[in-house]
mmCIF file of C-alpha atoms and ligand atoms in Angstrom:
data_model
loop_
_atom_site.group_PDB
_atom_site.id
_atom_site.type_symbol
_atom_site.label_atom_id
_atom_site.label_comp_id
_atom_site.label_asym_id
_atom_site.label_seq_id
_atom_site.Cartn_x
_atom_site.Cartn_y
_atom_site.Cartn_z
ATOM 1 C CA MET O 1 23.060 -5.271 2.711
ATOM 2 C CA GLU O 2 20.162 -6.840 4.638
ATOM 3 C CA PRO O 3 17.179 -5.429 6.555
ATOM 4 C CA PRO O 4 16.842 -3.451 8.689
ATOM 5 C CA GLU O 5 20.265 -1.871 7.935
ATOM 6 C CA ARG O 6 19.578 -1.452 4.209
ATOM 7 C CA TYR O 7 16.806 1.069 5.052
ATOM 8 C CA ARG O 8 18.930 3.385 7.243
ATOM 9 C CA ALA O 9 19.076 6.038 4.488
ATOM 10 C CA ILE O 10 15.311 6.199 3.877
ATOM 11 C CA VAL O 11 13.811 5.805 7.379
ATOM 12 C CA ASP O 12 13.558 8.838 9.687
ATOM 13 C CA ASP O 13 14.746 8.227 13.264
ATOM 14 C CA PHE O 14 16.338 4.901 12.410
ATOM 15 C CA ALA O 15 17.067 4.031 16.078
ATOM 16 C CA ALA O 16 13.354 4.337 16.944
ATOM 17 C CA PHE O 17 12.511 2.246 13.861
ATOM 18 C CA ARG O 18 14.848 -0.555 15.000
ATOM 19 C CA ALA O 19 13.493 -0.436 18.544
ATOM 20 C CA ALA O 20 9.876 -0.612 17.314
ATOM 21 C CA CYS O 21 10.708 -3.627 15.122
ATOM 22 C CA GLU O 22 11.689 -5.492 18.298
ATOM 23 C CA ARG O 23 8.454 -4.769 20.197
ATOM 24 C CA PRO O 24 5.533 -7.218 19.877
ATOM 25 C CA LEU O 25 2.538 -6.000 17.907
ATOM 26 C CA PRO O 26 -0.699 -5.350 19.840
ATOM 27 C CA SER O 27 -3.710 -7.477 18.759
ATOM 28 C CA ALA O 28 -6.410 -5.602 16.876
ATOM 29 C CA VAL O 29 -9.884 -6.468 15.613
ATOM 30 C CA ARG O 30 -12.219 -4.988 13.004
ATOM 31 C CA VAL O 31 -15.954 -4.798 13.616
ATOM 32 C CA ASN O 32 -17.812 -6.770 10.941
ATOM 33 C CA THR O 33 -20.575 -4.293 10.098
ATOM 34 C CA ILE O 34 -22.452 -6.973 8.107
ATOM 35 C CA THR O 35 -23.461 -8.681 11.359
ATOM 36 C CA ALA O 36 -22.974 -6.124 14.143
ATOM 37 C CA THR O 37 -22.638 -2.438 14.936
ATOM 38 C CA VAL O 38 -19.721 -0.828 16.727
ATOM 39 C CA ALA O 39 -22.020 -0.374 19.761
ATOM 40 C CA ASP O 40 -22.981 -4.100 19.664
ATOM 41 C CA VAL O 41 -19.309 -5.090 19.711
ATOM 42 C CA ARG O 42 -18.383 -2.683 22.519
ATOM 43 C CA ALA O 43 -21.230 -4.107 24.634
ATOM 44 C CA ALA O 44 -20.289 -7.709 23.776
ATOM 45 C CA LEU O 45 -16.601 -7.223 24.615
ATOM 46 C CA GLU O 46 -17.544 -5.566 27.910
ATOM 47 C CA ALA O 47 -19.957 -8.411 28.746
ATOM 48 C CA ALA O 48 -17.203 -10.935 27.947
ATOM 49 C CA GLY O 49 -14.721 -9.040 30.143
ATOM 50 C CA VAL O 50 -12.387 -8.325 27.191
ATOM 51 C CA ALA O 51 -10.495 -5.017 27.490
ATOM 52 C CA TYR O 52 -10.422 -2.929 24.307
ATOM 53 C CA GLU O 53 -9.082 0.418 23.189
ATOM 54 C CA PRO O 54 -10.471 2.472 20.318
ATOM 55 C CA VAL O 55 -8.236 3.319 17.358
ATOM 56 C CA ASP O 56 -8.193 7.062 16.560
ATOM 57 C CA TRP O 57 -8.286 6.917 12.777
ATOM 58 C CA HIS O 58 -10.846 4.128 12.270
ATOM 59 C CA GLU O 59 -13.939 3.761 14.453
ATOM 60 C CA GLU O 60 -14.444 0.095 13.466
ATOM 61 C CA LEU O 61 -11.047 -1.002 14.810
ATOM 62 C CA PHE O 62 -10.194 -1.860 18.420
ATOM 63 C CA VAL O 63 -6.896 -2.849 20.011
ATOM 64 C CA LEU O 64 -7.223 -5.722 22.521
ATOM 65 C CA PRO O 65 -4.284 -5.137 24.885
ATOM 66 C CA ASP O 66 -4.658 -8.348 26.941
ATOM 67 C CA ASP O 67 -6.365 -10.781 24.608
ATOM 68 C CA SER O 68 -5.931 -12.585 21.335
ATOM 69 C CA PRO O 69 -8.531 -11.615 18.743
ATOM 70 C CA GLY O 70 -9.971 -15.114 18.217
ATOM 71 C CA ALA O 71 -10.508 -16.051 21.870
ATOM 72 C CA ASN O 72 -13.912 -14.533 22.604
ATOM 73 C CA TRP O 73 -17.534 -15.125 21.601
ATOM 74 C CA PRO O 74 -17.987 -11.989 19.411
ATOM 75 C CA TYR O 75 -15.268 -13.549 17.207
ATOM 76 C CA PHE O 76 -17.003 -16.950 16.988
ATOM 77 C CA HIS O 77 -20.277 -15.216 16.135
ATOM 78 C CA GLY O 78 -18.629 -13.315 13.283
ATOM 79 C CA TRP O 79 -19.029 -9.890 14.882
ATOM 80 C CA ILE O 80 -15.303 -9.164 14.796
ATOM 81 C CA HIS O 81 -12.309 -10.222 12.734
ATOM 82 C CA GLY O 82 -8.675 -10.198 13.877
ATOM 83 C CA GLN O 83 -7.000 -7.656 11.617
ATOM 84 C CA GLU O 84 -4.091 -5.434 12.437
ATOM 85 C CA GLU O 85 -4.461 -1.697 11.955
ATOM 86 C CA VAL O 86 -2.362 -1.251 8.818
ATOM 87 C CA SER O 87 -4.068 -4.217 7.167
ATOM 88 C CA ALA O 88 -7.316 -2.212 7.256
ATOM 89 C CA VAL O 89 -5.770 0.596 5.179
ATOM 90 C CA PRO O 90 -6.003 -0.714 1.561
ATOM 91 C CA ALA O 91 -9.728 -1.566 1.536
ATOM 92 C CA ALA O 92 -10.486 1.804 3.190
ATOM 93 C CA VAL O 93 -8.428 3.528 0.464
ATOM 94 C CA LEU O 94 -10.148 1.543 -2.319
ATOM 95 C CA ALA O 95 -13.515 2.570 -0.774
ATOM 96 C CA PRO O 96 -15.855 0.426 -2.907
ATOM 97 C CA GLU O 97 -19.547 1.345 -3.125
ATOM 98 C CA PRO O 98 -22.465 -1.068 -2.599
ATOM 99 C CA GLY O 99 -23.393 -2.704 -5.931
ATOM 100 C CA GLU O 100 -19.960 -2.419 -7.562
ATOM 101 C CA ARG O 101 -17.787 -5.229 -9.007
ATOM 102 C CA VAL O 102 -14.475 -5.542 -7.215
ATOM 103 C CA TRP O 103 -11.555 -7.931 -7.725
ATOM 104 C CA ASP O 104 -9.374 -8.910 -4.774
ATOM 105 C CA ALA O 105 -6.430 -10.432 -6.670
ATOM 106 C CA CYS O 106 -4.581 -11.993 -3.697
ATOM 107 C CA ALA O 107 -7.365 -12.518 -1.220
ATOM 108 C CA ALA O 108 -6.563 -15.287 1.269
ATOM 109 C CA PRO O 109 -7.181 -15.513 4.178
ATOM 110 C CA GLY O 110 -9.745 -12.813 3.497
ATOM 111 C CA SER O 111 -9.239 -9.958 5.958
ATOM 112 C CA LYS O 112 -9.440 -7.374 3.217
ATOM 113 C CA ALA O 113 -11.989 -9.226 1.015
ATOM 114 C CA THR O 114 -14.429 -9.392 3.938
ATOM 115 C CA GLN O 115 -13.707 -5.742 4.756
ATOM 116 C CA LEU O 116 -14.525 -4.862 1.116
ATOM 117 C CA ALA O 117 -17.795 -6.815 1.411
ATOM 118 C CA ALA O 118 -18.661 -4.902 4.596
ATOM 119 C CA LEU O 119 -17.872 -1.543 2.970
ATOM 120 C CA MET O 120 -20.242 -2.582 0.135
ATOM 121 C CA ASP O 121 -23.016 -3.506 2.624
ATOM 122 C CA ASP O 122 -22.674 -7.053 1.252
ATOM 123 C CA ARG O 123 -24.098 -5.846 -2.106
ATOM 124 C CA GLY O 124 -22.483 -6.078 -5.560
ATOM 125 C CA GLU O 125 -19.674 -8.606 -6.135
ATOM 126 C CA VAL O 126 -16.241 -9.238 -4.721
ATOM 127 C CA VAL O 127 -14.299 -11.812 -6.742
ATOM 128 C CA ALA O 128 -11.713 -13.116 -4.254
ATOM 129 C CA THR O 129 -8.806 -14.898 -5.974
ATOM 130 C CA ASP O 130 -5.864 -16.787 -4.515
ATOM 131 C CA ASN O 131 -3.525 -19.429 -5.924
ATOM 132 C CA ASN O 132 -2.961 -21.293 -2.648
ATOM 133 C CA LEU O 133 -5.566 -23.968 -1.874
ATOM 134 C CA GLY O 134 -4.697 -24.192 1.826
ATOM 135 C CA ARG O 135 -5.121 -20.447 2.253
ATOM 136 C CA ILE O 136 -8.331 -20.524 0.183
ATOM 137 C CA SER O 137 -9.768 -22.845 2.797
ATOM 138 C CA ALA O 138 -9.133 -20.152 5.444
ATOM 139 C CA LEU O 139 -10.625 -17.559 3.085
ATOM 140 C CA ARG O 140 -13.822 -19.604 2.718
ATOM 141 C CA THR O 141 -14.055 -20.134 6.483
ATOM 142 C CA ASN O 142 -13.747 -16.388 7.084
ATOM 143 C CA THR O 143 -16.331 -15.453 4.436
ATOM 144 C CA GLU O 144 -18.759 -17.905 6.082
ATOM 145 C CA ARG O 145 -18.043 -16.936 9.703
ATOM 146 C CA LEU O 146 -18.461 -13.255 8.834
ATOM 147 C CA GLY O 147 -21.763 -13.878 7.006
ATOM 148 C CA THR O 148 -20.792 -12.391 3.633
ATOM 149 C CA THR O 149 -22.946 -13.310 0.631
ATOM 150 C CA ASN O 150 -21.349 -11.183 -2.124
ATOM 151 C CA ILE O 151 -17.912 -12.869 -2.246
ATOM 152 C CA ALA O 152 -17.089 -15.398 -5.005
ATOM 153 C CA VAL O 153 -13.858 -17.300 -4.353
ATOM 154 C CA THR O 154 -11.681 -18.320 -7.326
ATOM 155 C CA HIS O 155 -8.606 -20.550 -7.201
ATOM 156 C CA GLU O 156 -6.231 -19.348 -9.910
ATOM 157 C CA ASP O 157 -3.007 -17.504 -10.580
ATOM 158 C CA ALA O 158 -3.947 -13.821 -10.558
ATOM 159 C CA ARG O 159 -1.413 -13.165 -13.331
ATOM 160 C CA ASN O 160 -3.667 -15.120 -15.705
ATOM 161 C CA HIS O 161 -7.012 -14.048 -14.233
ATOM 162 C CA SER O 162 -9.665 -14.425 -16.876
ATOM 163 C CA LEU O 163 -12.952 -12.569 -17.094
ATOM 164 C CA LYS O 164 -14.231 -15.397 -19.325
ATOM 165 C CA PRO O 165 -15.919 -17.430 -16.559
ATOM 166 C CA PHE O 166 -17.825 -14.241 -15.896
ATOM 167 C CA GLY O 167 -18.643 -13.737 -19.586
ATOM 168 C CA GLY O 168 -15.830 -11.577 -21.017
ATOM 169 C CA ALA O 169 -15.443 -7.831 -20.842
ATOM 170 C CA GLU O 170 -19.011 -6.696 -21.612
ATOM 171 C CA TYR O 171 -21.616 -6.367 -18.893
ATOM 172 C CA ASP O 172 -24.490 -8.829 -19.324
ATOM 173 C CA ARG O 173 -27.076 -9.062 -16.548
ATOM 174 C CA ALA O 174 -27.825 -12.692 -17.494
ATOM 175 C CA LEU O 175 -24.242 -13.797 -16.805
ATOM 176 C CA PRO O 176 -22.844 -14.649 -13.396
ATOM 177 C CA PHE O 177 -21.406 -11.437 -11.956
ATOM 178 C CA GLY O 178 -22.541 -9.544 -15.055
ATOM 179 C CA GLY O 179 -19.392 -10.538 -16.916
ATOM 180 C CA ALA O 180 -17.986 -7.024 -16.909
ATOM 181 C CA GLU O 181 -14.586 -5.582 -16.126
ATOM 182 C CA TYR O 182 -14.150 -4.481 -12.545
ATOM 183 C CA ASP O 183 -14.987 -1.097 -11.052
ATOM 184 C CA ARG O 184 -12.087 -1.486 -8.619
ATOM 185 C CA ALA O 185 -9.322 -3.918 -7.767
ATOM 186 C CA LEU O 186 -7.287 -4.605 -4.651
ATOM 187 C CA VAL O 187 -3.776 -5.968 -5.206
ATOM 188 C CA ASP O 188 -2.391 -7.005 -1.811
ATOM 189 C CA VAL O 189 0.503 -9.003 -3.168
ATOM 190 C CA PRO O 190 2.727 -11.719 -1.691
ATOM 191 C CA CYS O 191 5.923 -10.020 -0.529
ATOM 192 C CA SER O 192 9.039 -10.401 1.609
ATOM 193 C CA CYS O 193 6.929 -9.435 4.668
ATOM 194 C CA GLU O 194 9.598 -7.296 6.348
ATOM 195 C CA GLY O 195 6.863 -5.124 7.863
ATOM 196 C CA THR O 196 5.467 -8.099 9.798
ATOM 197 C CA ILE O 197 8.654 -8.328 11.925
ATOM 198 C CA ARG O 198 6.740 -7.410 15.121
ATOM 199 C CA LYS O 199 4.553 -10.517 14.867
ATOM 200 C CA ASN O 200 7.018 -12.702 12.957
ATOM 201 C CA PRO O 201 10.454 -12.174 14.570
ATOM 202 C CA ASP O 202 12.052 -14.412 11.894
ATOM 203 C CA ALA O 203 11.035 -12.106 9.035
ATOM 204 C CA PHE O 204 14.491 -10.506 8.686
ATOM 205 C CA ASP O 205 16.337 -13.845 9.128
ATOM 206 C CA GLU O 206 14.276 -15.410 6.322
ATOM 207 C CA TRP O 207 15.011 -12.451 3.988
ATOM 208 C CA SER O 208 17.063 -12.935 0.813
ATOM 209 C CA MET O 209 17.794 -10.655 -2.132
ATOM 210 C CA SER O 210 16.958 -13.443 -4.567
ATOM 211 C CA HIS O 211 13.469 -13.774 -3.037
ATOM 212 C CA VAL O 212 12.951 -9.992 -3.255
ATOM 213 C CA ARG O 213 13.960 -10.032 -6.940
ATOM 214 C CA GLY O 214 11.773 -13.039 -7.750
ATOM 215 C CA ILE O 215 8.672 -11.858 -5.920
ATOM 216 C CA SER O 216 9.005 -8.406 -7.469
ATOM 217 C CA GLY O 217 8.452 -9.997 -10.912
ATOM 218 C CA VAL O 218 5.290 -11.728 -9.669
ATOM 219 C CA GLN O 219 4.051 -8.466 -8.134
ATOM 220 C CA LYS O 220 4.528 -6.591 -11.419
ATOM 221 C CA ASP O 221 2.589 -9.217 -13.369
ATOM 222 C CA ILE O 222 -0.310 -9.318 -10.880
ATOM 223 C CA LEU O 223 -0.594 -5.523 -10.765
ATOM 224 C CA GLU O 224 -0.538 -5.352 -14.575
ATOM 225 C CA ARG O 225 -3.376 -7.883 -14.784
ATOM 226 C CA ALA O 226 -5.416 -5.904 -12.242
ATOM 227 C CA VAL O 227 -5.049 -2.676 -14.232
ATOM 228 C CA GLN O 228 -6.060 -4.513 -17.439
ATOM 229 C CA ALA O 229 -9.129 -6.063 -15.765
ATOM 230 C CA THR O 230 -10.380 -2.742 -14.338
ATOM 231 C CA LYS O 231 -12.511 -0.388 -16.415
ATOM 232 C CA ALA O 232 -11.239 3.062 -17.449
ATOM 233 C CA GLY O 233 -11.811 5.507 -14.613
ATOM 234 C CA GLY O 234 -11.731 2.658 -12.082
ATOM 235 C CA SER O 235 -9.337 2.430 -9.146
ATOM 236 C CA VAL O 236 -6.649 -0.084 -8.252
ATOM 237 C CA VAL O 237 -4.997 -0.145 -4.822
ATOM 238 C CA TYR O 238 -1.566 -1.783 -4.532
ATOM 239 C CA SER O 239 -0.257 -2.804 -1.106
ATOM 240 C CA THR O 240 2.535 -4.775 0.534
ATOM 241 C CA CYS O 241 3.708 -5.343 4.092
ATOM 242 C CA THR O 242 7.334 -4.731 3.214
ATOM 243 C CA PHE O 243 9.822 -1.858 3.088
ATOM 244 C CA ALA O 244 11.811 -2.999 0.014
ATOM 245 C CA PRO O 245 11.568 -0.381 -2.790
ATOM 246 C CA GLU O 246 12.131 -3.257 -5.263
ATOM 247 C CA GLU O 247 8.666 -4.562 -4.248
ATOM 248 C CA ASN O 248 7.026 -1.171 -3.845
ATOM 249 C CA GLU O 249 8.019 1.876 -5.899
ATOM 250 C CA ALA O 250 9.855 -0.233 -8.548
ATOM 251 C CA VAL O 251 6.656 -2.235 -9.148
ATOM 252 C CA LEU O 252 4.623 0.968 -9.521
ATOM 253 C CA ASP O 253 7.248 2.464 -11.842
ATOM 254 C CA HIS O 254 7.068 -0.644 -14.045
ATOM 255 C CA VAL O 255 3.270 -0.613 -14.283
ATOM 256 C CA LEU O 256 3.115 3.135 -14.964
ATOM 257 C CA ASP O 257 5.255 2.351 -18.029
ATOM 258 C CA SER O 258 3.463 -0.753 -19.248
ATOM 259 C CA GLU O 259 -0.249 0.006 -18.607
ATOM 260 C CA ASP O 260 -2.688 2.915 -19.001
ATOM 261 C CA CYS O 261 -2.818 4.201 -15.449
ATOM 262 C CA GLU O 262 -1.608 6.941 -13.135
ATOM 263 C CA LEU O 263 -0.947 7.267 -9.432
ATOM 264 C CA VAL O 264 -3.407 9.442 -7.507
ATOM 265 C CA GLU O 265 -3.340 11.170 -4.121
ATOM 266 C CA PHE O 266 -5.404 9.797 -1.233
ATOM 267 C CA ASP O 267 -5.926 10.677 2.433
ATOM 268 C CA LEU O 268 -4.283 8.506 5.037
ATOM 269 C CA PRO O 269 -4.937 9.535 8.631
ATOM 270 C CA LEU O 270 -1.858 7.673 9.918
ATOM 271 C CA ASP O 271 1.629 9.151 10.167
ATOM 272 C CA HIS O 272 3.514 8.132 7.010
ATOM 273 C CA ARG O 273 6.122 9.177 4.442
ATOM 274 C CA GLY O 274 5.764 9.400 0.667
ATOM 275 C CA GLY O 275 7.220 6.826 -1.716
ATOM 276 C CA VAL O 276 10.945 7.072 -2.503
ATOM 277 C CA THR O 277 11.837 8.264 -6.008
ATOM 278 C CA GLU O 278 15.400 6.892 -5.998
ATOM 279 C CA TRP O 279 16.860 3.654 -4.638
ATOM 280 C CA GLN O 280 20.377 2.293 -5.008
ATOM 281 C CA GLY O 281 21.053 4.314 -8.152
ATOM 282 C CA GLU O 282 17.678 3.607 -9.793
ATOM 283 C CA GLU O 283 15.278 6.504 -10.376
ATOM 284 C CA PHE O 284 11.518 6.007 -10.395
ATOM 285 C CA ASP O 285 8.682 8.006 -11.931
ATOM 286 C CA PRO O 286 8.323 11.118 -9.709
ATOM 287 C CA SER O 287 4.640 10.318 -9.094
ATOM 288 C CA VAL O 288 5.611 7.332 -6.886
ATOM 289 C CA ARG O 289 5.883 10.020 -4.174
ATOM 290 C CA LEU O 290 2.073 9.742 -3.947
ATOM 291 C CA ALA O 291 2.423 6.227 -2.464
ATOM 292 C CA LYS O 292 2.516 5.994 1.346
ATOM 293 C CA ARG O 293 5.109 4.264 3.520
ATOM 294 C CA ILE O 294 4.015 3.400 7.062
ATOM 295 C CA TYR O 295 6.820 2.532 9.484
ATOM 296 C CA PRO O 296 6.293 0.668 12.808
ATOM 297 C CA HIS O 297 7.616 3.513 14.993
ATOM 298 C CA PHE O 298 5.251 6.130 13.543
ATOM 299 C CA ASN O 299 1.908 4.768 14.791
ATOM 300 C CA ASP O 300 2.873 1.687 16.860
ATOM 301 C CA THR O 301 1.734 -0.627 14.031
ATOM 302 C CA GLY O 302 3.245 -3.054 11.553
ATOM 303 C CA GLY O 303 5.076 -1.727 8.497
ATOM 304 C CA PHE O 304 3.081 -1.177 5.315
ATOM 305 C CA PHE O 305 3.083 0.309 1.809
ATOM 306 C CA CYS O 306 0.002 1.469 -0.095
ATOM 307 C CA ALA O 307 -0.600 3.223 -3.419
ATOM 308 C CA LYS O 308 -3.721 4.134 -5.397
ATOM 309 C CA LEU O 309 -3.879 4.072 -9.193
ATOM 310 C CA GLU O 310 -6.535 5.316 -11.559
ATOM 311 C CA VAL O 311 -7.015 3.392 -14.812
ATOM 312 C CA THR O 312 -6.866 5.855 -17.710
ATOM 313 C CA GLY O 313 -7.394 3.769 -20.823
HETATM 314 C C1 SAM T 401 -0.391 -10.701 1.546
HETATM 315 S S1 SAM T 401 -1.242 -12.188 1.268
HETATM 316 C C2 SAM T 401 -2.908 -11.618 1.047
HETATM 317 C C3 SAM T 401 -3.621 -11.276 2.322
HETATM 318 C C4 SAM T 401 -5.083 -10.991 2.078
HETATM 319 N N1 SAM T 401 -5.250 -9.908 1.112
HETATM 320 C C5 SAM T 401 -5.819 -10.640 3.352
HETATM 321 O O1 SAM T 401 -5.989 -9.458 3.637
HETATM 322 O O2 SAM T 401 -6.227 -11.547 4.082
HETATM 323 C C6 SAM T 401 -0.808 -12.592 -0.369
HETATM 324 C C7 SAM T 401 -1.592 -13.750 -0.939
HETATM 325 O O3 SAM T 401 -1.236 -13.875 -2.325
HETATM 326 C C8 SAM T 401 -1.366 -15.222 -2.673
HETATM 327 N N2 SAM T 401 -0.643 -15.389 -3.957
HETATM 328 C C9 SAM T 401 0.682 -15.560 -4.177
HETATM 329 N N3 SAM T 401 0.936 -15.631 -5.498
HETATM 330 C C10 SAM T 401 -0.263 -15.502 -6.118
HETATM 331 C C11 SAM T 401 -0.662 -15.520 -7.488
HETATM 332 N N4 SAM T 401 0.232 -15.647 -8.483
HETATM 333 N N5 SAM T 401 -1.988 -15.395 -7.779
HETATM 334 C C12 SAM T 401 -2.899 -15.241 -6.778
HETATM 335 N N6 SAM T 401 -2.577 -15.228 -5.471
HETATM 336 C C13 SAM T 401 -1.271 -15.360 -5.151
HETATM 337 C C14 SAM T 401 -0.801 -15.971 -1.488
HETATM 338 O O4 SAM T 401 -1.274 -17.291 -1.460
HETATM 339 C C15 SAM T 401 -1.324 -15.110 -0.323
HETATM 340 O O5 SAM T 401 -2.524 -15.651 0.173
#
C-alpha cells in the first residue's frame, strides 16, 4: 500500500491529515542571530513592507503569508534564512553550546548547520558534511551569506566519516578542530520526503517501496557512524521529513541494538505523537515511543520525525 493510505492506522483524524497534505505550505523564515536581532528583523520587514506573523513556539521564526522568503533585502543581507517551522526543530532539540564540537552529518543546503552555528554564537566548530557536490555549493553560499565563521564543510559519505583529518579521537589543541570526537551530532538524513508533500505535490507519486527499503539502509549506516563519532555522554539527534516507520522507528531500533546509545525524552512545544512501537507485524524497542511524529494537520506545518539519543559508551 502507498502513502498516504498506508498511514491510516497510525494517524489520528486521517481525513484532516489528507486534507492538510493538499494545502500549500506557508513560507517561513528564521532570524539569523549571528547578524541581526529579532527586533532588527521585525523593523526591516516592516520597512520593506513584508507582512509577517510570529510563530508561537519559537521567537526567531516568522511566517510570511504573502511573500517568498528570499525576495526581500533582509534575506540578501543574511539577516533571515528561509526555513520551514519543522525544519527548525532538530537543531533546537540538539541545543549545542558555544565552544562545542558538533557534526552535521547530512548538512546541505545548510538550514540546520547555520542554525547550529547561531545557537553556538558562531563559537566552537560545526563540521558540515554532505556527499552531493551541487548541494555543497548551496551549503557554502548559505554559510557565507549568513556570516558564519565556525562551519567547516566536508565533501564525503557520512557513512565513512573519518576523524583523521581532524587528528583522530583525542583532543589536541594544535590540530585543526582539536581532533576530538564530537560533543553532539545532527543526523538529518536523506529520506523519502513524504512530509514535504505540501511544498512538493509529487512527493507521493515519486514514492516507491524499493526506495524506502534502500534509503533505510543508508540511514542506519549514517546514524551508526554519528553515534560512534560522538563522545560518551554526548547527544545525537536523528530526523527525517517522512512518515515511513521503516525510515524512522526501524532505524532507531537498529541503532539501539548495534551501538552504545539510548533514546531520551525531550520537550517539543508543537502538537505531536510518540513513535510507533509496532509496524506491519514488526515490533520495535519500546523506547522508540520517545521519538516525536509531527503531522501536517496538527500545527499547519510539514510532516516531520525527530528523536534524541544519548551516547552511553
Ligand atoms: C534532508 S537533506 C539535509 C538537509 C539539511 N540538513 C538542511 O537542513 O539544510 C539530506 C542530505 O543528505 C545528503 N546525503 C545523502 N546521502 C549522504 C551520505 N551518504 N553522506 C552524506 N550526505 C548524504 C544529501 O545530499 C542531502 O543534502
